[in-house]
Amino acid sequence: MSGVDLNSDLGEGFGRWSLGDDDRMLAVVSSANVACGFHAGDPATIRRTVRAAVAHGVAIGAHVGYRDLAGFGRRAMDVPGDELRADVLYQLGALCGIAAAEGGRVAYVKPHGALYHAAAKDERVARDVAVAVGDLDPGLTMLGQPGTAALAVAADVGLRVATEAFADRAYAPDGTLLPRSAPGAVLRDPDEVARRVLRLATEGVVEAVDGSLVPVAADSVCVHGDTPGAAAMAERVREVLDAAGVPVRPFVGGAH
Amino acid sequence: MSGVDLNSDLGEGFGRWSLGDDDRMLAVVSSANVACGFHAGDPATIRRTVRAAVAHGVAIGAHVGYRDLAGFGRRAMDVPGDELRADVLYQLGALCGIAAAEGGRVAYVKPHGALYHAAAKDERVARDVAVAVGDLDPGLTMLGQPGTAALAVAADVGLRVATEAFADRAYAPDGTLLPRSAPGAVLRDPDEVARRVLRLATEGVVEAVDGSLVPVAADSVCVHGDTPGAAAMAERVREVLDAAGVPVRPFVGGAH
Amino acid sequence: MSGVDLNSDLGEGFGRWSLGDDDRMLAVVSSANVACGFHAGDPATIRRTVRAAVAHGVAIGAHVGYRDLAGFGRRAMDVPGDELRADVLYQLGALCGIAAAEGGRVAYVKPHGALYHAAAKDERVARDVAVAVGDLDPGLTMLGQPGTAALAVAADVGLRVATEAFADRAYAPDGTLLPRSAPGAVLRDPDEVARRVLRLATEGVVEAVDGSLVPVAADSVCVHGDTPGAAAMAERVREVLDAAGVPVRPFVGGAH
Amino acid sequence: MSGVDLNSDLGEGFGRWSLGDDDRMLAVVSSANVACGFHAGDPATIRRTVRAAVAHGVAIGAHVGYRDLAGFGRRAMDVPGDELRADVLYQLGALCGIAAAEGGRVAYVKPHGALYHAAAKDERVARDVAVAVGDLDPGLTMLGQPGTAALAVAADVGLRVATEAFADRAYAPDGTLLPRSAPGAVLRDPDEVARRVLRLATEGVVEAVDGSLVPVAADSVCVHGDTPGAAAMAERVREVLDAAGVPVRPFVGGAH
């Protein structure tokens, strides 16, 4: 791998409320999953985030979610297909408009929270998301976990697909994530996490919980920034990559 | 005038709630002011409206409003400039995305309700709306009342402007609308309203409350459809125009 | 049975949008399931509905739902227990406050839409709803279908429970409702529906789809009013009951 | 004055978003202005705040606001009287229900943000708020600035009224607040602020910008906690009062 993409969720404030430190994270990542207003992100916050992403040369992704501000889009919802497709299209269109006004463009889509999980497992949901994206712009890329319905269906619909790994998560020997509830599933040590990302970027492998080396195909690595500790971990990842001379650059070519 | 445009507010349902009869109105009008989600219009409703407008060859306008579902965008709100510009841009982008997915395009912008009134009188609000529209697409047209800040500022910003008259409203001798609270300000008789629109379309004049004939420059005439009576009146207007051989066609050239 | 209660969903408008004809239904029913603002019902609409219910001597029930205006509370949502309990309590408290201001009081709770269905089948959801209700007022009654988790848990928590039947639904020989998707599951003929309600009120039985007579214990019968046809059916039910001398009165004693 | 009340805005998170440090502030204040869901405060956040206030013996006030999550209730809105009265009643009822479930009760009402400012100046708005409060419970107290329409009308309607001063604001020689835009209008030094509150509590005077001593009748002193610096200032105020032996206790007698 001649470089690595780091992606993170940004623009997740809403009006008076902020979440995470977007300015700090924009110095770390190469791709920004920008909230689109349904789970977070009022228009002014979205616009500031997009403007800053453009200024940093960071690729813009649409972080579309369920219409659920109170639950931050993390609560599973059974949304009928025509409503879900229209909801995705609306959010994506809004972000595209803001991006255009700021001299950028939306390069990819990554569903958020409960919609991310539903699209990973439920083919109908995956299809609704992918079809809505394709209806607007078939040149967009769908970002998701390898082996999920989300990516399989997106490819089937004609979208480009990109895979992501998670910097702070433990892997099983078969290359899947350990469930969050499992002991040790979430890694806390910034140095360890940074070393793992470096290895993933340079060797394409992750050390699984049993010590075995698992090949993980990842076009991007997801890092978090919603707490001060998370942002510090992301910064450590970036430092280690920079020190090793591994370029951090968007996974989507010519993103803007 | 070799024809006339009729515009009406459409897509103003929200989820389970419908308002007016969009199918009926799409057979009457040539321009649809489509709700963009902030005062009305969930994404699925917007999409159905846009699809039907495209099918009918009806021009699509963005009916952007204040974020106020409970007040239907009719309550004056003091929204700071950066928030208002971002709100307009977000709504406009969302509608543009939906229009693109349905094979159409947004041709013009008409602010809704309290935002319409504020932009007419308050230059700062007018500028926020116009600048946001221009940031997305300087080729868009702003639709409004002649003599308002909304149109003056829009022209100043470089947008095209278009004027509208109101089919069911009485005019003062100086060509302004009688205030709604004045006796006789709102006309109720479909035949009378239809005759007035015909005269406006063919002679460019309206009979004012004092019987004088006032020249009214109107690129479009606004008709309502939010009650069964209003829709019937709009249909009568269309019948009379059709019978007189006056073409009803979008005011925006090459709208789709 | 010395009388029968008729209940219906009321107050389900939101701001500019109305749904059903509450005035018409308040002349039919003896119990009003009043929307509490999360799936429908802005405060002014709720207050008008409550005032009219008090004027008609109609009992007031809290029609609590998921926070989902766009989906009218009909979309299943996975709401964590502490959030669901607080959501129910908030809605119930709001309605109690409005009822007190109008000289009435809330007598019972009936979950709405997807929450009704979830509470019927999922014991955890049923418990969250019941516990929240009991936290505010253990003297309240829970209205639901016989045999559901909603009522079993409510009774377990110490609430009173009341059962309801559905005027326009076909029953299986075992006394359960035919699924909506089954042919003939929803009855359309007002006269037939009225006859069935009369028989239920006077004999305590419903004729099942196989012609057998099924005993159905119902403290209340649910009628709909959200379309002109539904309201006409409800009026027919009331006429037939009145003609037969069957009193229509709230199932909750001393409701106000 | 045999003691002083400190009040602060609490419960102003919403779902995933938190604001200020409620636990920290509950150790400082004696009265909590609890958000009621319209400008901030989802039900679970409100409930946690109320529970903690009850545990700390802190009086509970309803911090009712405009329905404007995106603007945090800080944007002026022109809400018709019947809607405003119902909005206030709904929020107040919801908080009363939650307080009752937690073994507390709502003792007073303090409008939030733009509604606070509107009620201070606009008698119609003041009356709508006061009437709605009185409709629910005439025994409630209205908290506001001395000399405002909010308090005059509340007293006229039969409510109790209580006055507040602001810990971190400069006063003109006539006892009014310096406008926020004036130089030096907002005090930044915790020690100075604490000394001023102590003097206000013990002598009933504030040193105005010209050095004169102004008598200020304040049943309560408002302190802020929405930033780490603000919370630290509030803690300093409390320390200085404690050290001087000035009791900090709710202004409303027998609040819970």
PDB file of C-alpha atoms in Angstrom, chain A residues 60 62 92 96 105-109 132-134 136-142 154 158-161 252:
ATOM      1  CA  ILE A  60     -15.989  14.809   1.714  1.00  0.00           C
ATOM      2  CA  ALA A  62     -22.026  12.017   3.093  1.00  0.00           C
ATOM      3  CA  LEU A  92     -27.062  13.599   0.040  1.00  0.00           C
ATOM      4  CA  CYS A  96     -23.827  18.136  -2.402  1.00  0.00           C
ATOM      5  CA  ARG A 105     -17.764  17.978  -4.000  1.00  0.00           C
ATOM      6  CA  VAL A 106     -19.109  14.917  -2.250  1.00  0.00           C
ATOM      7  CA  ALA A 107     -16.953  11.938  -3.147  1.00  0.00           C
ATOM      8  CA  TYR A 108     -18.451   9.083  -1.188  1.00  0.00           C
ATOM      9  CA  VAL A 109     -21.269   7.953   1.101  1.00  0.00           C
ATOM     10  CA  ALA A 132     -30.756   6.397  -3.755  1.00  0.00           C
ATOM     11  CA  VAL A 133     -27.059   7.222  -4.073  1.00  0.00           C
ATOM     12  CA  GLY A 134     -26.957   5.921  -7.635  1.00  0.00           C
ATOM     13  CA  LEU A 136     -28.210  11.078  -7.720  1.00  0.00           C
ATOM     14  CA  ASP A 137     -24.733  10.235  -8.938  1.00  0.00           C
ATOM     15  CA  PRO A 138     -23.597   6.772 -10.059  1.00  0.00           C
ATOM     16  CA  GLY A 139     -20.002   7.951  -9.810  1.00  0.00           C
ATOM     17  CA  LEU A 140     -20.113   8.043  -6.014  1.00  0.00           C
ATOM     18  CA  THR A 141     -18.313   5.503  -3.839  1.00  0.00           C
ATOM     19  CA  MET A 142     -19.911   3.556  -0.996  1.00  0.00           C
ATOM     20  CA  ALA A 154     -23.628  -1.107  -3.875  1.00  0.00           C
ATOM     21  CA  GLY A 158     -23.012  -0.011 -10.154  1.00  0.00           C
ATOM     22  CA  LEU A 159     -21.429   2.155  -7.492  1.00  0.00           C
ATOM     23  CA  ARG A 160     -17.781   2.041  -6.628  1.00  0.00           C
ATOM     24  CA  VAL A 161     -17.081   0.515  -3.257  1.00  0.00           C
ATOM     25  CA  VAL A 252     -11.115   8.397  -3.553  1.00  0.00           C
TER      26      VAL A 252
END
